[in-house]
Coordinates of C-alpha atoms in Angstrom, one line a residue:
X28 CA 107.8 104.3 97.9
X29 CA 111.3 102.9 97.9
X30 CA 114.3 104.6 99.6
X31 CA 116.0 107.1 97.3
X32 CA 118.9 108.2 99.5
X33 CA 120.7 105.7 101.6
X34 CA 123.3 106.6 104.2
X35 CA 124.8 103.4 105.6
X36 CA 127.0 103.4 108.7
X37 CA 128.7 106.7 108.0
X38 CA 131.7 107.6 110.1
X39 CA 133.8 110.7 110.1
X40 CA 136.4 112.1 112.4
X41 CA 138.6 115.2 112.4
X42 CA 141.6 114.2 114.4
X43 CA 140.4 112.7 117.7
X44 CA 137.0 114.3 117.3
X45 CA 134.4 111.9 116.0
X46 CA 131.8 113.9 114.1
X47 CA 129.7 111.1 112.6
X48 CA 129.3 107.8 114.4
X49 CA 127.4 104.8 112.8
X50 CA 125.1 107.3 111.0
X51 CA 122.3 105.4 109.1
X52 CA 119.4 107.1 107.3
X53 CA 117.0 106.4 104.4
X54 CA 115.2 109.2 102.6
X55 CA 112.3 108.6 100.2
X56 CA 112.2 110.3 96.8
X57 CA 110.4 113.7 96.9
X58 CA 110.7 114.1 100.7
X59 CA 111.9 117.2 102.4
X60 CA 114.0 116.2 105.4
X61 CA 115.4 118.4 108.2
X62 CA 118.6 117.6 110.0
X63 CA 117.9 119.3 113.4
X64 CA 120.4 119.6 116.2
X65 CA 122.8 121.9 118.1
X66 CA 126.0 123.3 116.8
X67 CA 128.7 120.7 116.4
X68 CA 126.4 117.7 116.4
X69 CA 127.4 116.5 112.9
X70 CA 124.5 117.7 110.8
X71 CA 126.5 119.9 108.4
X72 CA 129.2 117.3 108.1
X73 CA 126.6 114.7 107.1
X74 CA 125.3 117.1 104.4
X75 CA 128.8 117.8 103.1
X76 CA 129.4 114.0 102.9
X77 CA 126.3 113.6 100.7
X78 CA 127.5 116.5 98.5
X79 CA 131.0 114.9 98.2
X80 CA 132.7 118.0 99.8
X81 CA 133.9 116.0 102.8
X82 CA 135.3 112.5 102.4
X83 CA 134.1 109.7 104.7
X84 CA 136.3 107.6 106.9
X85 CA 133.9 104.7 106.3
X86 CA 130.3 103.9 105.2
X87 CA 128.4 104.0 101.9
X88 CA 126.2 106.6 100.3
X89 CA 123.8 105.9 97.4
X90 CA 121.3 108.0 95.5
X91 CA 118.7 106.4 93.3
X92 CA 120.2 103.0 93.8
X93 CA 123.7 104.2 92.6
X94 CA 126.6 104.1 94.9
X95 CA 128.2 107.5 94.9
X96 CA 130.5 107.1 97.9
X97 CA 133.7 107.7 95.9
X98 CA 132.2 109.9 93.2
X99 CA 133.5 113.5 93.0
X100 CA 131.0 116.3 93.7
X101 CA 130.4 117.1 90.0
X102 CA 129.3 113.5 89.3
X103 CA 126.7 113.3 92.0
X104 CA 124.0 115.6 90.6
X105 CA 123.4 117.2 93.9
X106 CA 123.2 121.0 94.5
X107 CA 124.1 122.7 97.7
X108 CA 123.0 126.1 99.0
X109 CA 125.5 127.3 101.6
X110 CA 124.7 129.3 104.7
X111 CA 126.7 132.3 103.3
X112 CA 124.9 131.9 99.9
X113 CA 128.4 132.0 98.2
X114 CA 127.3 134.3 95.4
X115 CA 130.0 135.7 93.0
X116 CA 130.1 139.4 93.9
X117 CA 131.4 140.4 90.4
X118 CA 128.6 138.7 88.6
X119 CA 125.0 139.8 88.1
X120 CA 122.0 137.8 89.2
X121 CA 121.6 136.3 85.8
X122 CA 125.3 135.5 85.5
X123 CA 125.3 133.8 89.0
X124 CA 122.4 131.6 88.1
X125 CA 123.9 130.7 84.7
X126 CA 127.4 129.9 86.1
X127 CA 126.8 126.2 86.6
X128 CA 125.2 125.7 83.2
X129 CA 128.2 127.5 81.6
X130 CA 130.7 125.3 83.4
X131 CA 128.8 122.2 82.2
X132 CA 128.9 123.4 78.6
X133 CA 125.1 123.8 78.2
X134 CA 124.4 125.6 74.8
X135 CA 123.6 129.3 75.3
X136 CA 120.1 129.1 73.9
X137 CA 119.2 126.2 76.2
X138 CA 120.9 127.8 79.2
X139 CA 118.9 131.0 78.5
X140 CA 115.6 129.1 78.5
X141 CA 116.5 127.3 81.8
X142 CA 117.7 130.6 83.5
X143 CA 114.5 132.5 82.4
X144 CA 112.3 129.6 83.7
X145 CA 114.0 129.5 87.1
X146 CA 114.0 133.3 87.5
X147 CA 110.3 133.2 87.1
X148 CA 109.9 130.3 89.5
X149 CA 111.9 132.0 92.2
X150 CA 110.3 135.5 91.5
X151 CA 113.5 137.3 90.5
X152 CA 112.1 139.1 87.5
X153 CA 113.5 142.7 87.3
X154 CA 116.6 141.8 89.4
X155 CA 118.6 140.0 86.8
X156 CA 121.0 142.8 86.1
X157 CA 121.8 143.6 89.7
X158 CA 124.8 142.5 91.7
X159 CA 124.7 140.7 95.1
X160 CA 125.6 143.8 97.0
X161 CA 122.4 145.5 95.5
X162 CA 120.1 142.8 96.9
X163 CA 118.4 142.2 100.2
X164 CA 119.1 139.1 102.2
X165 CA 115.9 137.4 101.0
X166 CA 116.7 138.2 97.4
X167 CA 120.2 136.8 97.8
X168 CA 118.7 133.7 99.2
X169 CA 116.5 133.3 96.2
X170 CA 119.4 133.8 93.8
X171 CA 121.3 131.0 95.7
X172 CA 118.3 128.7 95.4
X173 CA 117.9 129.6 91.7
X174 CA 121.5 128.8 91.0
X175 CA 121.1 125.4 92.6
X176 CA 117.7 124.6 91.1
X177 CA 118.6 125.6 87.5
X178 CA 121.0 122.5 87.4
X179 CA 118.0 120.2 87.9
X180 CA 119.6 118.3 90.6
X181 CA 118.5 114.9 91.9
X182 CA 119.0 116.1 95.5
X183 CA 118.9 119.6 96.9
X184 CA 121.0 120.3 100.0
X185 CA 120.5 123.4 102.1
X186 CA 122.9 124.3 104.9
X187 CA 121.1 126.6 107.4
X188 CA 119.8 128.6 104.5
X189 CA 117.8 131.1 106.5
X190 CA 120.1 131.8 109.5
X191 CA 121.3 135.1 108.1
X192 CA 117.8 136.5 107.7
X193 CA 115.8 138.6 110.2
X194 CA 112.7 137.0 111.7
X195 CA 110.2 138.4 109.2
X196 CA 112.3 137.3 106.2
X197 CA 112.9 133.9 107.7
X198 CA 109.1 133.3 108.0
X199 CA 108.6 134.5 104.4
X200 CA 111.4 132.3 103.0
X201 CA 110.1 129.2 104.9
X202 CA 106.9 129.6 103.0
X203 CA 108.7 130.1 99.7
X204 CA 111.0 127.1 100.1
X205 CA 108.0 124.9 101.0
X206 CA 106.0 126.1 98.0
X207 CA 109.1 125.6 95.7
X208 CA 109.5 122.1 97.1
X209 CA 105.9 121.2 96.5
X210 CA 105.9 122.5 93.0
X211 CA 109.2 120.9 91.9
X212 CA 109.0 117.7 94.0
X213 CA 112.8 117.7 94.7
X214 CA 114.3 115.4 97.2
X215 CA 115.7 117.9 99.7
X216 CA 117.7 117.8 102.9
X217 CA 118.2 120.9 104.9
X218 CA 120.2 121.6 108.1
X219 CA 118.9 123.8 110.9
X220 CA 119.2 124.3 114.6
X221 CA 115.8 126.1 114.6
X222 CA 112.9 123.8 115.7
X223 CA 110.3 126.1 114.3
X224 CA 112.0 126.0 110.9
X225 CA 112.1 122.2 110.9
X226 CA 108.5 121.9 112.0
X227 CA 107.3 124.3 109.4
X228 CA 109.2 122.9 106.4
X229 CA 110.0 119.3 106.8
X230 CA 108.1 116.1 105.9
X231 CA 110.5 114.3 108.4
X232 CA 112.8 115.6 111.1
X233 CA 116.1 113.8 111.9
X234 CA 117.3 114.9 115.3
X235 CA 121.0 114.6 115.6
X236 CA 123.4 114.8 118.6
X237 CA 127.0 113.6 119.0
X238 CA 127.1 112.4 115.4
X239 CA 124.2 110.0 115.9
X240 CA 120.5 110.1 115.0
X241 CA 118.5 110.4 118.2
X242 CA 115.0 110.4 116.6
X243 CA 113.7 110.2 113.0
X244 CA 110.0 110.9 112.8
X245 CA 107.3 113.2 111.3
X246 CA 107.3 116.7 112.7
X247 CA 104.2 116.0 114.8
X248 CA 105.7 112.9 116.4
X249 CA 109.0 114.7 117.2
X250 CA 107.1 117.5 118.9
X251 CA 104.3 115.5 120.5
X252 CA 106.1 112.2 121.2
X253 CA 109.8 113.0 121.8
X254 CA 111.6 109.8 122.7
X255 CA 114.3 111.2 125.0
X256 CA 115.2 114.0 127.3
X257 CA 117.5 115.4 124.6
X258 CA 114.8 115.7 122.0
X259 CA 112.2 117.0 124.4
X260 CA 114.6 119.6 125.8
X261 CA 115.7 120.7 122.3
X262 CA 112.1 121.1 121.2
X263 CA 111.2 123.4 124.1
X264 CA 109.9 121.1 126.7
X265 CA 111.0 123.0 129.8
X266 CA 109.4 121.2 132.7
X267 CA 110.9 117.9 133.7
X268 CA 110.1 115.6 136.7
X269 CA 112.3 112.8 137.8
X270 CA 110.5 109.9 139.6
X271 CA 108.9 106.5 138.9
X272 CA 105.5 104.8 138.6
X273 CA 103.9 103.8 141.9
X274 CA 101.4 101.0 142.2
X275 CA 99.3 99.7 139.3
X276 CA 97.8 103.0 138.0
X277 CA 99.2 105.5 135.6
X278 CA 100.3 107.9 138.3
X279 CA 104.0 108.9 138.1
X280 CA 105.3 109.9 141.5
X281 CA 108.1 112.5 141.4
X282 CA 111.1 112.6 143.6
X283 CA 109.4 115.5 145.5
X284 CA 106.2 113.5 146.0
X285 CA 104.1 115.1 143.3
X286 CA 101.6 112.7 141.6
X287 CA 101.4 113.2 137.8
X288 CA 98.8 111.4 135.8
X289 CA 100.0 110.0 132.5
X290 CA 98.0 108.6 129.5
X291 CA 100.3 105.6 129.4
X292 CA 102.4 103.6 131.8
X293 CA 106.0 102.5 131.3
X294 CA 107.9 101.4 134.4
X295 CA 111.2 101.8 132.5
X296 CA 110.7 105.5 132.1
X297 CA 112.0 107.6 135.0
X298 CA 111.3 111.1 133.6
X299 CA 108.2 113.0 132.6
X300 CA 108.2 116.3 130.6
X301 CA 105.4 118.8 130.2
X302 CA 105.4 121.7 127.7
X303 CA 104.8 125.2 129.1
X304 CA 102.0 125.9 126.6
X305 CA 100.1 122.7 127.5
X306 CA 99.5 123.9 131.1
X307 CA 96.3 125.8 131.7
X308 CA 96.1 128.4 134.5
X309 CA 93.0 128.6 136.6
X310 CA 90.8 126.4 134.3
X311 CA 87.1 127.1 134.3
X312 CA 86.3 123.4 134.7
X313 CA 89.2 121.6 136.5
X314 CA 87.4 118.3 136.2
X315 CA 88.3 118.3 132.5
X316 CA 92.0 117.7 133.4
X317 CA 93.7 114.7 135.0
X318 CA 96.4 116.9 136.5
X319 CA 95.3 119.7 138.8
X320 CA 97.8 121.4 141.2
X321 CA 98.0 124.5 143.3
X322 CA 101.1 126.7 142.7
X323 CA 102.4 130.1 143.6
X324 CA 103.6 132.7 141.0
X325 CA 107.3 133.6 141.4
X326 CA 107.2 136.1 138.6
X327 CA 105.8 136.6 135.1
X328 CA 107.3 138.2 132.0
X329 CA 105.4 139.7 129.0
X330 CA 106.6 138.4 125.6
X331 CA 104.1 139.9 123.2
X332 CA 101.7 137.1 122.3
X333 CA 102.4 135.2 125.4
X334 CA 103.1 135.7 129.1
X335 CA 105.7 133.4 130.6
X336 CA 105.0 132.5 134.2
X337 CA 107.5 131.0 136.6
X338 CA 105.6 129.2 139.4
X339 CA 106.5 127.3 142.5
X340 CA 104.8 123.9 142.6
X341 CA 105.7 122.2 145.9
X342 CA 109.3 123.5 145.7
X343 CA 109.6 122.7 142.0
X344 CA 109.8 125.5 139.5
X345 CA 107.2 125.0 136.7
X346 CA 107.2 127.3 133.7
X347 CA 103.9 128.1 132.0
X348 CA 103.1 130.0 128.8
X349 CA 99.6 131.6 128.6
X350 CA 98.1 133.8 125.8
X351 CA 98.7 137.4 126.8
X352 CA 95.3 138.5 125.5
X353 CA 93.6 136.3 128.2
X354 CA 95.4 137.9 131.2
X355 CA 96.0 141.4 132.5
X356 CA 99.0 142.2 134.6
X357 CA 96.9 142.4 137.8
X358 CA 95.9 138.8 137.7
X359 CA 99.5 137.5 137.6
X360 CA 101.1 139.2 140.6
X361 CA 104.1 137.8 142.3
X362 CA 103.0 135.6 145.2
X363 CA 99.5 135.0 143.8
X364 CA 98.2 131.4 144.1
X365 CA 97.0 129.8 140.9
X366 CA 95.7 126.4 139.7
X367 CA 97.8 124.6 137.1
X368 CA 96.1 121.9 135.0
X369 CA 97.0 119.7 132.1
X370 CA 95.7 116.5 130.5
X371 CA 97.4 113.2 131.1
X372 CA 98.3 112.9 127.4
X373 CA 100.5 116.0 127.8
X374 CA 102.6 114.2 130.4
X375 CA 105.4 113.0 128.1
X376 CA 107.2 109.8 129.2
X377 CA 110.9 110.2 128.3
X378 CA 114.1 108.1 128.2
X379 CA 117.2 109.3 130.1
X380 CA 117.0 111.0 133.5
X381 CA 118.2 114.5 134.2
X382 CA 119.0 116.4 137.4
X383 CA 116.4 119.1 138.3

């Protein structure tokens, strides 16, 4: 499938602050792509440039093979859902959804058909006469989506659409957005700083930092094969070991003298990361693991489904997450000795070193 959206060498500065720097990306038709990164990394600016709401300093944008770099927003056939939803408070749900159709001069009977269809798609039946102040956060989010979708855009742009919702609603809306995407097949780009949101929703995740794309991969690859310390750290890898490979084997030797078995060998890599939830505590059969080390519990905290353990492994703090149902408080006492084990494939070789 050919590229549908092409962003070629985008650059944007506000004063002396460079927000986008040599930003290049291709998106295939029908894909749902997440822009993932910290606040201020450039992800929302990139979205606004696609929508035509922010002018580029340089670079080209094309959709469906058509150059839209200099086209005004109303000539791009993109629809954007803002973080604040931007619903008109004096208009009912139905009037909010119909607003864009009215501005484009769509005949009333056709507009009514389109509005009714999208109300059913977004499950807003029975709410059409209400005003935004009479709606829950999730309902307001669906109205904002309906108002965008009713225009039948070529590209749907979502700017942190779930950030104003509580945890339960966020989970529900993730499912709804994904189901909507699969039923409509719209090419969609959404901005988020929430890794769980990106992993749940996206076909591809574009990790951004400092106005540049750091990694562009499937959710599984971003999570299981982060290319750099930044990506690993941003996706909750919390244990990092500086060091180097020693000899001809796949043993990485840390600066503290700890030997870590890795599935691969890359002498250019000076950093290994291990996710807390990939470390097993007191395994029943240690021989199943290539990394087996004795550690001492510093303290443990209960977090509902998991227990978070902070351990001392030869003077290095190692964080472990274990299922709470598997351990009672008496087995995780401060000062207790435990065995930590993980497989060599869970030793992630990363670019860029960091102080630990």
